[in-house]
Each structure stands twice: as C-alpha cells, then as structure tokens.
Short mmCIF file of C-alpha atoms in Angstrom, two decimals:
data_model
loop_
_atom_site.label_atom_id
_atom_site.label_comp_id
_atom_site.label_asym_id
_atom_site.label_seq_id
_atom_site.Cartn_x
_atom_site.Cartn_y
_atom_site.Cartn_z
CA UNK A 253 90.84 146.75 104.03
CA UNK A 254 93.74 147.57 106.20
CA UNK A 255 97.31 146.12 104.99
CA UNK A 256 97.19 144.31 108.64
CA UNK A 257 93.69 142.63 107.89
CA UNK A 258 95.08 141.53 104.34
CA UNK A 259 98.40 140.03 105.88
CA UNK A 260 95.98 138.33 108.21
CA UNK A 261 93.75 136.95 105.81
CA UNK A 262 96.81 135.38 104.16
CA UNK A 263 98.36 134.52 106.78
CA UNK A 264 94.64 132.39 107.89
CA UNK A 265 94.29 130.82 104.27
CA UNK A 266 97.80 129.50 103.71
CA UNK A 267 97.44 127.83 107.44
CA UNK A 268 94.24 126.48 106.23
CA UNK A 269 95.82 125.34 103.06
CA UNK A 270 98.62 123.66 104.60
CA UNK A 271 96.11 121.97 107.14
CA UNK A 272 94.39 120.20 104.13
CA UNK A 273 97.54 119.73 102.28
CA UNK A 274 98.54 117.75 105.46
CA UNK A 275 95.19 116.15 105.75
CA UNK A 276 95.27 114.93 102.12
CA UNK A 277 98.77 113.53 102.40
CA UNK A 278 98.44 111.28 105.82
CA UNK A 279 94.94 110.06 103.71
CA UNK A 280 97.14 109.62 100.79
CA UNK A 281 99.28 107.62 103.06
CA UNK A 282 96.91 105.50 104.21
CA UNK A 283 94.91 104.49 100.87
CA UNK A 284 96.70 101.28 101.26
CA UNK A 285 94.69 98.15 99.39
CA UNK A 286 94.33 94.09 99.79
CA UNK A 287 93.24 91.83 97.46
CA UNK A 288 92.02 88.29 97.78
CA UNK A 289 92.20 86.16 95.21
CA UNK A 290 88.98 84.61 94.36
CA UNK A 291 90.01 81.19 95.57
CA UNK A 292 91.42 82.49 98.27
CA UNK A 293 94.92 81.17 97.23
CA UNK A 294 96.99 84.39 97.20
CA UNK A 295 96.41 87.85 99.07
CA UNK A 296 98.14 91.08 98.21
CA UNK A 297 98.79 94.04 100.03
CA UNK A 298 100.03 97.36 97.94
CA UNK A 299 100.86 100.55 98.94
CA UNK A 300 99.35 103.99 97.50
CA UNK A 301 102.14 103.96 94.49
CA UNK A 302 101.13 100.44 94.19
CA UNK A 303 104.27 99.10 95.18
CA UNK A 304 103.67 95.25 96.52
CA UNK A 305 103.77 95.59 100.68
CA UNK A 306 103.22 92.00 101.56
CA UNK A 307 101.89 88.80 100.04
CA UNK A 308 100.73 85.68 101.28
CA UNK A 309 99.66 82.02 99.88
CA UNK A 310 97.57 79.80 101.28
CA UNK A 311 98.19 76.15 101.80
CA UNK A 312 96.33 75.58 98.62
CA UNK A 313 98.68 77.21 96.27
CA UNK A 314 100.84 73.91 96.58
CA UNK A 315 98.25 72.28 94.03
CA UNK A 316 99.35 75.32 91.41
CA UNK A 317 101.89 74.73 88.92
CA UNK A 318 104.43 77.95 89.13
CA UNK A 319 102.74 79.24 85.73
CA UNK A 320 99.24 79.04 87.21
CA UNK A 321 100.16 80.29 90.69
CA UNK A 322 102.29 83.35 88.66
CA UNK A 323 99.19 84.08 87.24
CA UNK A 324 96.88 84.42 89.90
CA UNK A 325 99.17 86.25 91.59
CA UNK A 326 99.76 89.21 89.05
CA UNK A 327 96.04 89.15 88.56
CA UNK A 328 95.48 89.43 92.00
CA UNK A 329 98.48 92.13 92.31
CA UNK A 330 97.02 94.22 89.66
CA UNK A 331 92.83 94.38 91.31
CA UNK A 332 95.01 95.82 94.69
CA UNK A 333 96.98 98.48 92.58
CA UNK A 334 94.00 99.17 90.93
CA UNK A 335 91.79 99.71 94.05
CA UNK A 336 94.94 101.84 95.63
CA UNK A 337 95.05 104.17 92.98
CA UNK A 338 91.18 104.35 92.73
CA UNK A 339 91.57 105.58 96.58
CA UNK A 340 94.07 108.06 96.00
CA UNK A 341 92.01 109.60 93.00
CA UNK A 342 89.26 109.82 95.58
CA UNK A 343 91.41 111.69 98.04
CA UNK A 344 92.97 114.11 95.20
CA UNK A 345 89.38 114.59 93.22
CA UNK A 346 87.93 117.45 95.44
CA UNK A 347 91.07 119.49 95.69
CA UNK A 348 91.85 118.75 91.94
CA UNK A 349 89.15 117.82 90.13
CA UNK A 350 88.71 118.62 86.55
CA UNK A 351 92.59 119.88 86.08
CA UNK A 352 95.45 118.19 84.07
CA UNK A 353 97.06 116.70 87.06
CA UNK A 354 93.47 114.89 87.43
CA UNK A 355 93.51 113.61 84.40
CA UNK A 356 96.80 112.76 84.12
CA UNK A 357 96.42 110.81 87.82
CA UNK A 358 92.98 108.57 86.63
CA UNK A 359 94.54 108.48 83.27
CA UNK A 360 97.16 105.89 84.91
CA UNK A 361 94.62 103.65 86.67
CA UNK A 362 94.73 100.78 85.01
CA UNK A 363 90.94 99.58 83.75
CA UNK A 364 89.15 96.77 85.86
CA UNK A 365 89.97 93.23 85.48
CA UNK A 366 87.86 90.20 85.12
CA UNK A 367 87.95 88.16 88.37
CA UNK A 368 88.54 84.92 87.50
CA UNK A 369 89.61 82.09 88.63
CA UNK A 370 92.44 79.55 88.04
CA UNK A 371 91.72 76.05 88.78
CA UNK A 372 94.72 74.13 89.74
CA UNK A 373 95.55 71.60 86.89
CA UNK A 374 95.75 68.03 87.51
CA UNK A 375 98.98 65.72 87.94
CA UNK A 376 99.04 62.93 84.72
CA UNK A 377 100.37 59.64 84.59
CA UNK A 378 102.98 59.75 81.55
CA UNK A 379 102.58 56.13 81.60
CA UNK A 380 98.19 56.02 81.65
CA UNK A 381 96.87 57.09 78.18
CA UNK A 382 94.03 58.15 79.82
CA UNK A 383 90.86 57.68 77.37
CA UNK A 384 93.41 57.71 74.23
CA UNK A 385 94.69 54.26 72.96
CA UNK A 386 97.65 56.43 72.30
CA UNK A 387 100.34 56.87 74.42
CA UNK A 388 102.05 60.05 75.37
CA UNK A 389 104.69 61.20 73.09
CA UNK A 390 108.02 61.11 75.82
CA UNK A 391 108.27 65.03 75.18
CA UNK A 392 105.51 64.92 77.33
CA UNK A 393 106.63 63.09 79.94
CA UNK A 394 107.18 64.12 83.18
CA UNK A 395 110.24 63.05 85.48
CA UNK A 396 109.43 60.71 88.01
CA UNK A 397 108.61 61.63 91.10
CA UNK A 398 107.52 64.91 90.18
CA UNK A 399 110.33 66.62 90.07
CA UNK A 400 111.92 69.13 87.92
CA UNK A 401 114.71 67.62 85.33
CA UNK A 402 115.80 66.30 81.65
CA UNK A 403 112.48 65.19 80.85
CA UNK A 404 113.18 61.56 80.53
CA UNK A 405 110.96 58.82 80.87
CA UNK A 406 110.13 56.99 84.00
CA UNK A 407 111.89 54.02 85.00
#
C-alpha cells in the first residue's frame, strides 16, 4: 500500500469517526425523559445529566400536604433520571460496550423504583374525636383555619 492510499484511509476513518462521534452526541443530546406521576399529580422533565428541565403540578396537588407532595415529587424526579440515563447507556453501549467507561456509566444508574402512589391525607377536626372517646392531645391540634402557626387551639 502506497503512503498516499494509507494517508487516505486515515484520512476516510477519522471522518467517519467524527461523523458518529457527532451522531452519538446530538442523540446524547436529545435522550431527554418525562415522568408522570402515577396519579398524575406531578410531571418531570430531566435532561441527559439528569438535571430537572421543567416540572409541573396538577390542580390536584393542592389536596397534598408539602411532605406528601415532596415526596411524590422526588419519586417521580428520580423514575425520569433514571429513564435518561438508561437512554444515554443505550446510545453509548455499541460504541463502548464492555469497557470501563461502560461500566462505570450503568454503574451510576440508579436501580428501578417502585411506582407507588401517595394518597393525599385527609384534613381532621382537632375538635371531633373521631371514633375515640378521647380527645386530641392540643400538640395535635391544628391552627384554625388551616393555616400554618403556634399550634394553638381553636377558638
């Protein structure tokens, strides 16, 4: 083979190397994932390093306390991040497959999560006992109204 012919040849497979190395990134790019949760309450967009792109609530996640809707909303957070980076492995397997940097890249997908969900937990009257002939100790109480504060017992 002529020097020419070998420059060529080089010249052909690094152009056909950076042509998939392109290819691979913009796919990279777009392994972008959304996540519903499963009562539809909070959907997540994440991007392919699993950074948080947008989120939205439905008119339902009113009924959640913040603890509840917190919840569903990292759960929900972490099935998106999880799908993302389950894209990007799929993108990155063919050219990489079976190397260190593989195994290093599905080594840091987290594992699948139960969906579950959380049902939105009912107001209660500090005042009604409910079933209980017992009242409700007043740590328990909630402020009237509703709203956040000291705790003390309804007027």
């Amino acid at each position: 083979m002529t020097p020419e012919r070998m420059i060529a040849d080089l010249e052909a497979r690094a152009r056909d190397l950076a042509g998939r190395s392109r290819e691979m990134r913009d796919r990279i790019r777009r392994a972008t994932a959304t996540q519903r949760s499963p009562d539809g309450v909070v959907t997540a967009t994440v991007a392919p390093n699993g950074s948080l792109q947008h989120i939205e609530f439905s008119p339902g996640a009113a009924e959640f306390s913040h603890a509840e809707l917190s919840e569903v909303v990292m759960a929900t957070v972490r099935r998106a991040q999880a799908q993302a980076a389950r894209q990007v492995v799929s993108v990155v397997e063919p050219q990489f497959g079976g190397t260190a940097a593989m195994d290093f890249l599905t080594g840091s997908i987290p594992p699948e999560e139960p969906v579950r969900s959380v049902e939105p937990v009912e107001a209660v009257d500090p005042t009604d006992a409910g079933d209980s002939d017992l009242p409700l100790p007043r740590s328990l109480w909630a402020p009237p109204g509703g709203e956040s504060g000291t705790g003390a017992a309804p007027r």
